């Protein structure tokens, strides 16, 4: 019942849709096509950043929030730059467990980040990227349909964790 992989797509440069079949390039599982999400690359010339924060209230549930920040730093103008982001958030629970007498049991905490280093070496562009995200759920994300549809009855908690790590060169 975990939200797999539920990647948070912050700081995206573009989205490419390649109609299928794409098996020759991306393997047999891409018969219907491929959606490629491309993050923003480091900028050799511009320093800058941004931060954000948000909140939400869910009826009959706990509050939710998210925060994050992005920074772009030219290490050597025209030749090397770093772009990094970090984020964290909590989705408030809204499902009650009747058997254990607990409210809003299905809260989820998501934390992650990405870093990209780009070099221009004699007309060649070299990229080194890393991304990671961790999702920790307090309890399962389902209800059993009894009552108002936002409850269930379970004897024990069903927490989950989903970690995603990727490196590319």
CSV table of C-alpha atoms in Angstrom, one decimal:
chain,number,residue,atom,x,y,z
A,1,UNK,CA,0.0,0.0,0.0
A,2,UNK,CA,3.0,2.3,-0.3
A,3,UNK,CA,2.9,5.2,-2.8
A,4,UNK,CA,5.6,3.9,-5.2
A,5,UNK,CA,7.7,5.8,-6.1
A,6,UNK,CA,5.8,9.1,-5.6
A,7,UNK,CA,8.8,11.1,-6.7
A,8,UNK,CA,8.6,14.9,-6.0
A,9,UNK,CA,9.3,16.6,-9.2
A,10,UNK,CA,10.8,20.0,-8.2
A,11,UNK,CA,13.0,22.2,-10.5
A,12,UNK,CA,12.1,20.4,-13.8
A,13,UNK,CA,13.5,21.8,-17.0
A,14,UNK,CA,11.3,19.9,-19.5
A,15,UNK,CA,9.2,16.8,-20.0
A,16,UNK,CA,9.6,14.7,-23.1
A,17,UNK,CA,7.0,12.3,-24.4
A,18,UNK,CA,8.2,9.7,-26.8
A,19,UNK,CA,5.4,7.7,-28.4
A,20,UNK,CA,5.7,4.0,-28.4
A,21,UNK,CA,7.0,1.6,-29.1
A,22,UNK,CA,10.4,2.5,-27.8
A,23,UNK,CA,11.7,-1.0,-27.0
A,24,UNK,CA,14.9,-0.6,-29.0
A,25,UNK,CA,16.1,2.4,-26.9
A,26,UNK,CA,14.4,1.7,-23.5
A,27,UNK,CA,13.6,-2.0,-23.3
A,28,UNK,CA,10.5,-4.2,-23.7
A,29,UNK,CA,8.6,-2.4,-20.9
A,30,UNK,CA,8.3,0.7,-23.1
A,31,UNK,CA,5.8,-0.6,-25.6
A,32,UNK,CA,3.4,2.2,-25.1
A,33,UNK,CA,6.1,4.9,-25.1
A,34,UNK,CA,8.3,6.7,-22.6
A,35,UNK,CA,7.9,9.9,-20.5
A,36,UNK,CA,11.3,11.4,-19.8
A,37,UNK,CA,11.5,14.0,-17.0
A,38,UNK,CA,14.6,16.2,-17.4
A,39,UNK,CA,15.7,18.4,-14.4
A,40,UNK,CA,17.1,21.8,-14.9
A,41,UNK,CA,20.8,21.8,-15.5
A,42,UNK,CA,23.3,24.0,-13.6
A,43,UNK,CA,23.8,27.4,-15.2
A,44,UNK,CA,27.4,28.4,-15.8
A,45,UNK,CA,26.7,32.2,-15.6
A,46,UNK,CA,23.9,32.9,-13.0
A,47,UNK,CA,24.1,32.7,-9.3
A,48,UNK,CA,20.8,32.4,-7.5
A,49,UNK,CA,18.3,30.4,-5.6
A,50,UNK,CA,14.9,30.2,-4.1
A,51,UNK,CA,13.0,28.8,-1.1
A,52,UNK,CA,9.4,27.9,-0.7
A,53,UNK,CA,7.0,26.7,1.9
A,54,UNK,CA,3.4,25.7,1.9
A,55,UNK,CA,0.7,24.3,4.1
A,56,UNK,CA,-2.7,22.7,3.7
A,57,UNK,CA,-5.6,21.7,5.9
A,58,UNK,CA,-7.5,18.5,5.3
A,59,UNK,CA,-11.0,18.1,6.5
A,60,UNK,CA,-11.2,15.5,9.3
A,61,UNK,CA,-7.4,15.2,9.2
A,62,UNK,CA,-4.0,16.5,10.3
A,63,UNK,CA,-2.4,19.6,8.6
A,64,UNK,CA,0.2,19.1,5.8
A,65,UNK,CA,3.3,21.2,5.0
A,66,UNK,CA,6.3,21.3,2.7
A,67,UNK,CA,9.5,23.3,2.5
A,68,UNK,CA,12.4,23.4,0.2
A,69,UNK,CA,15.2,25.4,-1.5
A,70,UNK,CA,17.2,25.5,-4.7
A,71,UNK,CA,20.6,27.0,-5.3
A,72,UNK,CA,22.7,27.5,-8.4
A,73,UNK,CA,26.4,28.5,-8.1
A,74,UNK,CA,28.8,29.0,-10.9
A,75,UNK,CA,32.1,27.5,-9.6
A,76,UNK,CA,34.1,28.9,-12.5
A,77,UNK,CA,32.1,31.1,-14.9
A,78,UNK,CA,31.6,29.4,-18.3
A,79,UNK,CA,33.2,26.2,-17.2
A,80,UNK,CA,31.8,24.7,-14.0
A,81,UNK,CA,28.6,25.0,-12.0
A,82,UNK,CA,26.6,23.4,-9.2
A,83,UNK,CA,22.8,23.2,-8.8
A,84,UNK,CA,21.3,21.6,-5.7
A,85,UNK,CA,17.9,21.4,-4.1
A,86,UNK,CA,16.5,19.9,-0.8
A,87,UNK,CA,12.9,19.4,0.3
A,88,UNK,CA,10.9,18.0,3.1
A,89,UNK,CA,7.2,17.7,3.7
A,90,UNK,CA,4.5,15.9,5.7
A,91,UNK,CA,1.1,14.8,4.3
A,92,UNK,CA,-1.2,14.8,7.3
A,93,UNK,CA,-3.2,11.6,8.0
A,94,UNK,CA,-7.0,11.4,7.5
A,95,UNK,CA,-7.9,7.8,8.1
A,96,UNK,CA,-9.0,6.6,11.5
A,97,UNK,CA,-8.4,3.1,12.9
A,98,UNK,CA,-11.5,2.0,14.8
A,99,UNK,CA,-9.9,-1.1,16.4
A,100,UNK,CA,-6.9,0.7,17.9
A,101,UNK,CA,-8.9,3.9,18.6
A,102,UNK,CA,-6.4,6.1,16.8
A,103,UNK,CA,-7.2,9.1,14.5
A,104,UNK,CA,-5.4,10.2,11.3
A,105,UNK,CA,-3.0,7.2,11.3
A,106,UNK,CA,-1.8,7.5,7.7
A,107,UNK,CA,0.5,10.5,7.8
A,108,UNK,CA,3.5,10.4,5.4
A,109,UNK,CA,6.9,12.2,5.7
A,110,UNK,CA,8.9,12.8,2.5
A,111,UNK,CA,12.5,14.1,2.4
A,112,UNK,CA,14.9,14.4,-0.4
A,113,UNK,CA,17.2,16.3,-2.7
A,114,UNK,CA,19.2,16.5,-5.8
A,115,UNK,CA,22.6,17.8,-6.8
A,116,UNK,CA,24.1,18.3,-10.2
A,117,UNK,CA,27.6,19.3,-11.2
A,118,UNK,CA,28.3,20.4,-14.8
A,119,UNK,CA,31.7,21.0,-16.4
A,120,UNK,CA,32.6,22.2,-19.9
A,121,UNK,CA,35.8,20.6,-20.9
A,122,UNK,CA,37.2,21.6,-24.4
A,123,UNK,CA,33.7,21.8,-25.9
A,124,UNK,CA,32.5,18.6,-24.1
A,125,UNK,CA,29.8,18.8,-21.4
A,126,UNK,CA,30.3,16.5,-18.5
A,127,UNK,CA,27.4,16.1,-16.0
A,128,UNK,CA,27.4,14.3,-12.6
A,129,UNK,CA,24.0,14.0,-11.0
A,130,UNK,CA,22.6,12.5,-7.8
A,131,UNK,CA,19.1,12.3,-6.5
A,132,UNK,CA,17.6,10.8,-3.4
A,133,UNK,CA,14.2,10.6,-1.7
A,134,UNK,CA,12.9,8.8,1.4
A,135,UNK,CA,9.2,8.3,2.1
A,136,UNK,CA,8.2,7.1,5.6
A,137,UNK,CA,4.5,6.3,6.2
A,138,UNK,CA,3.1,6.0,9.7
A,139,UNK,CA,0.5,3.5,8.7
A,140,UNK,CA,-1.1,1.9,5.6
A,141,UNK,CA,-3.0,4.1,3.1
A,142,UNK,CA,-6.3,2.2,2.9
A,143,UNK,CA,-9.8,2.3,4.4
A,144,UNK,CA,-12.2,-0.6,4.6
A,145,UNK,CA,-15.3,1.3,3.4
A,146,UNK,CA,-17.3,1.1,6.6
A,147,UNK,CA,-18.7,4.1,8.3
A,148,UNK,CA,-17.9,7.4,6.4
A,149,UNK,CA,-15.3,5.6,4.1
A,150,UNK,CA,-12.3,7.1,5.9
A,151,UNK,CA,-11.9,4.4,8.6
A,152,UNK,CA,-10.6,0.9,9.0
A,153,UNK,CA,-10.1,-1.7,11.6
A,154,UNK,CA,-6.7,-3.2,12.0
A,155,UNK,CA,-4.9,-4.8,15.0
A,156,UNK,CA,-1.5,-3.5,14.3
A,157,UNK,CA,0.1,-0.5,12.5
A,158,UNK,CA,1.4,-1.1,9.0
A,159,UNK,CA,4.2,1.5,8.5
A,160,UNK,CA,6.2,1.6,5.4
A,161,UNK,CA,9.4,3.1,4.0
A,162,UNK,CA,10.3,3.7,0.4
A,163,UNK,CA,13.8,4.9,-0.5
A,164,UNK,CA,14.9,6.0,-4.0
A,165,UNK,CA,18.5,6.8,-4.9
A,166,UNK,CA,19.9,7.5,-8.3
A,167,UNK,CA,23.3,8.5,-9.7
A,168,UNK,CA,24.1,9.4,-13.3
A,169,UNK,CA,27.1,10.6,-15.2
